[in-house]
Amino acid sequence: PFVPIDVVSAALSRASEWRALRTENRRLNLEVEATRRDGEIIGAKGSLKHLFSLVESVARLDVSVLVHGESGTGKELVARAVHSASPRRDRRMVSVNCGALSEALLESELFGHAKGAFTGADRARAGLFEEADRSTLFLDEVGELSMSTQVKLLRVLQEGEIRPVGSNRVRRVDVRVVAATHRKLPRLVDEGSFREDLYFRLNV
């Protein structure tokens, strides 16, 4: 059976100076709630056609994307659609749920770690940013990041650099970030639990 979940909102905001600032990798905000069937985005009517048009538009631009929607509304499907229509589609998209891991484990997962960085780290390990090099990294529930991890994510977005846990060596990465959250990030910024500069890096 063909059973869609209604799209509640789909809105894309661009900075008016986008084309002039493209080399600075300005960010777009894509605020959507998607429908799904058997793991794919579906739809035929106007609102979904508009959603597809937004996805196609943002996919062609090599910028970070912020997806907002309640749990179960298909945010990862939107991320996969953006990746599949992008110039990075030949490489596998990498995903992680930022709310499912402790701060220490998430930082090791994202940035990797050096041998001996912590108990049990008997060998060096590359993180998801390195795994997603020249591809797309989907950060689900980005609103759950600790302030420490937010600082490190901001560095990646600004400088294209990561530093593995326990290492002094900086590594360059070329990763497109698609972030998603069910939380209202402007409210978290006002409350002091989400960095304003990171929010603006994700949301122009």
Short mmCIF file of C-alpha atoms in Angstrom, two decimals:
data_model
loop_
_atom_site.label_atom_id
_atom_site.label_comp_id
_atom_site.label_asym_id
_atom_site.label_seq_id
_atom_site.Cartn_x
_atom_site.Cartn_y
_atom_site.Cartn_z
CA PRO A 1 0.00 0.00 0.00
CA PHE A 2 1.01 3.59 -0.71
CA VAL A 3 0.96 5.26 2.73
CA PRO A 4 2.70 8.65 2.86
CA ILE A 5 3.42 10.72 5.95
CA ASP A 6 2.21 14.30 5.37
CA VAL A 7 4.81 16.96 4.79
CA VAL A 8 4.41 19.58 7.50
CA SER A 9 6.92 22.11 6.22
CA ALA A 10 9.54 22.54 3.55
CA ALA A 11 11.51 25.75 3.40
CA LEU A 12 14.92 26.65 2.07
CA SER A 13 16.63 29.90 3.07
CA ARG A 14 19.56 31.30 1.09
CA ALA A 15 21.72 34.34 1.74
CA SER A 16 21.23 36.97 -0.96
CA GLU A 17 24.96 37.14 -1.54
CA TRP A 18 25.26 33.35 -2.04
CA ARG A 19 26.83 33.35 -5.50
CA ALA A 20 29.45 35.95 -4.58
CA LEU A 21 30.38 34.02 -1.43
CA ARG A 22 30.32 30.51 -2.83
CA THR A 23 34.07 30.12 -2.38
CA GLU A 24 33.56 30.70 1.35
CA ASN A 25 31.29 27.66 1.43
CA ARG A 26 28.26 29.50 2.77
CA ARG A 27 25.61 27.36 4.35
CA LEU A 28 22.02 26.82 3.40
CA ASN A 29 19.18 25.97 5.70
CA LEU A 30 16.80 23.32 4.47
CA GLU A 31 13.88 22.88 6.79
CA VAL A 32 11.79 19.91 5.83
CA GLU A 33 9.67 17.08 6.98
CA ALA A 34 9.66 14.28 4.46
CA THR A 35 7.40 11.41 3.56
CA ARG A 36 8.61 7.89 3.06
CA ARG A 37 7.74 4.46 1.79
CA ASP A 38 10.04 1.44 1.88
CA GLY A 39 13.03 3.64 2.72
CA GLU A 40 12.54 6.14 -0.10
CA ILE A 41 11.08 9.63 -0.30
CA ILE A 42 7.79 9.57 -2.18
CA GLY A 43 5.05 11.87 -3.33
CA ALA A 44 3.15 13.21 -6.28
CA LYS A 45 1.31 16.36 -5.20
CA GLY A 46 2.41 19.95 -5.03
CA SER A 47 4.05 20.14 -1.62
CA LEU A 48 6.21 17.08 -2.28
CA LYS A 49 7.14 18.26 -5.74
CA HIS A 50 8.29 21.46 -4.08
CA LEU A 51 10.32 19.42 -1.61
CA PHE A 52 11.96 17.48 -4.45
CA SER A 53 12.78 20.75 -6.19
CA LEU A 54 14.42 22.09 -3.01
CA VAL A 55 16.45 18.92 -2.59
CA GLU A 56 17.66 19.06 -6.18
CA SER A 57 18.58 22.74 -5.84
CA VAL A 58 20.60 22.34 -2.66
CA ALA A 59 22.21 19.08 -3.78
CA ARG A 60 24.05 20.79 -6.64
CA LEU A 61 25.67 23.31 -4.27
CA ASP A 62 28.54 21.91 -2.24
CA VAL A 63 27.40 23.41 1.07
CA SER A 64 26.27 22.21 4.46
CA VAL A 65 22.55 21.59 4.95
CA LEU A 66 20.41 21.78 8.07
CA VAL A 67 17.30 19.59 8.15
CA HIS A 68 14.61 20.14 10.77
CA GLY A 69 11.75 17.77 11.56
CA GLU A 70 10.21 15.59 14.22
CA SER A 71 11.49 12.06 14.82
CA GLY A 72 10.23 9.61 12.22
CA THR A 73 9.58 12.20 9.51
CA GLY A 74 12.34 11.04 7.19
CA LYS A 75 15.20 13.47 7.84
CA GLU A 76 17.82 10.86 6.92
CA LEU A 77 15.93 10.14 3.71
CA VAL A 78 16.21 13.81 2.81
CA ALA A 79 19.93 13.70 3.59
CA ARG A 80 20.36 10.66 1.35
CA ALA A 81 18.39 12.35 -1.42
CA VAL A 82 20.66 15.41 -1.21
CA HIS A 83 23.76 13.20 -1.29
CA SER A 84 22.47 11.06 -4.17
CA ALA A 85 21.86 14.14 -6.32
CA SER A 86 25.18 15.80 -5.42
CA PRO A 87 28.63 15.69 -7.06
CA ARG A 88 29.74 13.50 -4.11
CA ARG A 89 27.27 10.71 -4.90
CA ASP A 90 29.96 8.27 -6.11
CA ARG A 91 31.16 7.86 -2.52
CA ARG A 92 29.08 6.36 0.28
CA MET A 93 27.32 8.71 2.67
CA VAL A 94 28.32 8.17 6.31
CA SER A 95 25.81 8.61 9.16
CA VAL A 96 25.84 8.92 12.95
CA ASN A 97 23.21 9.73 15.58
CA CYS A 98 24.78 12.35 17.84
CA GLY A 99 22.27 11.68 20.60
CA ALA A 100 22.94 7.96 20.83
CA LEU A 101 26.54 8.08 22.09
CA SER A 102 28.32 9.54 25.10
CA GLU A 103 30.46 12.64 24.51
CA ALA A 104 33.75 10.73 24.69
CA LEU A 105 32.57 7.93 22.43
CA LEU A 106 31.05 10.33 19.91
CA GLU A 107 34.25 12.39 19.65
CA SER A 108 36.27 9.23 19.06
CA GLU A 109 33.68 8.11 16.49
CA LEU A 110 33.72 11.44 14.65
CA PHE A 111 37.37 12.44 14.80
CA GLY A 112 39.15 9.14 15.42
CA HIS A 113 41.77 8.57 18.10
CA ALA A 114 45.48 7.97 18.51
CA LYS A 115 46.94 4.80 19.97
CA GLY A 116 46.89 5.08 23.77
CA ALA A 117 44.46 8.00 23.76
CA PHE A 118 42.37 6.25 26.42
CA THR A 119 42.07 2.90 28.13
CA GLY A 120 41.49 0.25 25.49
CA ALA A 121 42.82 2.34 22.59
CA ASP A 122 45.46 -0.21 21.62
CA ARG A 123 45.71 1.12 18.08
CA ALA A 124 44.99 4.31 16.16
CA ARG A 125 41.59 4.54 14.53
CA ALA A 126 40.27 6.86 11.83
CA GLY A 127 36.98 8.60 12.53
CA LEU A 128 33.86 9.18 10.48
CA PHE A 129 35.09 12.50 9.11
CA GLU A 130 38.04 10.73 7.52
CA GLU A 131 35.77 7.91 6.35
CA ALA A 132 33.50 10.50 4.73
CA ASP A 133 36.35 12.38 3.03
CA ARG A 134 35.13 13.64 -0.37
CA SER A 135 31.65 12.45 0.55
CA THR A 136 28.79 13.43 2.89
CA LEU A 137 28.52 13.02 6.66
CA PHE A 138 24.99 12.98 8.08
CA LEU A 139 24.88 14.18 11.69
CA ASP A 140 21.48 13.25 13.07
CA GLU A 141 20.27 15.05 16.22
CA VAL A 142 23.02 17.67 16.04
CA GLY A 143 21.22 19.59 18.78
CA GLU A 144 22.38 16.98 21.30
CA LEU A 145 26.10 17.77 20.87
CA SER A 146 28.04 18.86 23.95
CA MET A 147 29.69 22.28 23.88
CA SER A 148 33.11 20.64 23.56
CA THR A 149 32.07 18.64 20.51
CA GLN A 150 30.39 21.70 19.01
CA VAL A 151 33.73 23.54 19.11
CA LYS A 152 35.41 20.69 17.23
CA LEU A 153 32.62 20.52 14.66
CA LEU A 154 32.89 24.27 14.13
CA ARG A 155 36.61 23.86 13.41
CA VAL A 156 35.84 21.31 10.71
CA LEU A 157 33.27 23.59 9.09
CA GLN A 158 35.56 26.63 9.24
CA GLU A 159 38.95 25.12 8.51
CA GLY A 160 38.34 21.68 7.02
CA GLU A 161 40.56 20.19 9.73
CA ILE A 162 40.20 17.51 12.40
CA ARG A 163 42.41 16.49 15.29
CA PRO A 164 41.98 12.86 16.46
CA VAL A 165 41.48 12.34 20.18
CA GLY A 166 44.87 12.10 21.90
CA SER A 167 46.80 13.32 18.86
CA ASN A 168 48.65 16.54 18.09
CA ARG A 169 48.43 15.92 14.38
CA VAL A 170 45.91 17.93 12.35
CA ARG A 171 44.40 16.23 9.32
CA ARG A 172 42.66 17.85 6.37
CA VAL A 173 39.26 16.56 5.30
CA ASP A 174 36.86 17.47 2.51
CA VAL A 175 33.42 16.59 3.86
CA ARG A 176 29.95 17.91 3.19
CA VAL A 177 27.92 17.98 6.40
CA VAL A 178 24.18 17.43 6.43
CA ALA A 179 22.92 18.00 9.97
CA ALA A 180 19.46 17.23 11.32
CA THR A 181 17.57 17.92 14.51
CA HIS A 182 14.07 17.79 15.96
CA ARG A 183 14.94 20.64 18.33
CA LYS A 184 14.62 24.38 17.78
CA LEU A 185 18.25 25.43 17.55
CA PRO A 186 17.57 29.19 17.92
CA ARG A 187 15.99 28.42 21.29
CA LEU A 188 19.04 26.38 22.31
CA VAL A 189 21.26 29.29 21.27
CA ASP A 190 19.23 31.63 23.48
CA GLU A 191 19.51 29.16 26.36
CA GLY A 192 23.29 28.95 25.91
CA SER A 193 23.38 25.24 25.12
CA PHE A 194 24.17 25.57 21.41
CA ARG A 195 26.90 27.79 19.97
CA GLU A 196 25.60 30.71 17.96
CA ASP A 197 28.57 30.66 15.57
CA LEU A 198 28.02 26.97 14.85
CA TYR A 199 24.33 27.59 14.27
CA PHE A 200 25.14 30.29 11.74
CA ARG A 201 27.63 27.98 10.03
CA LEU A 202 24.80 25.51 9.56
CA ASN A 203 22.06 28.06 8.93
CA VAL A 204 22.68 31.12 6.75
#
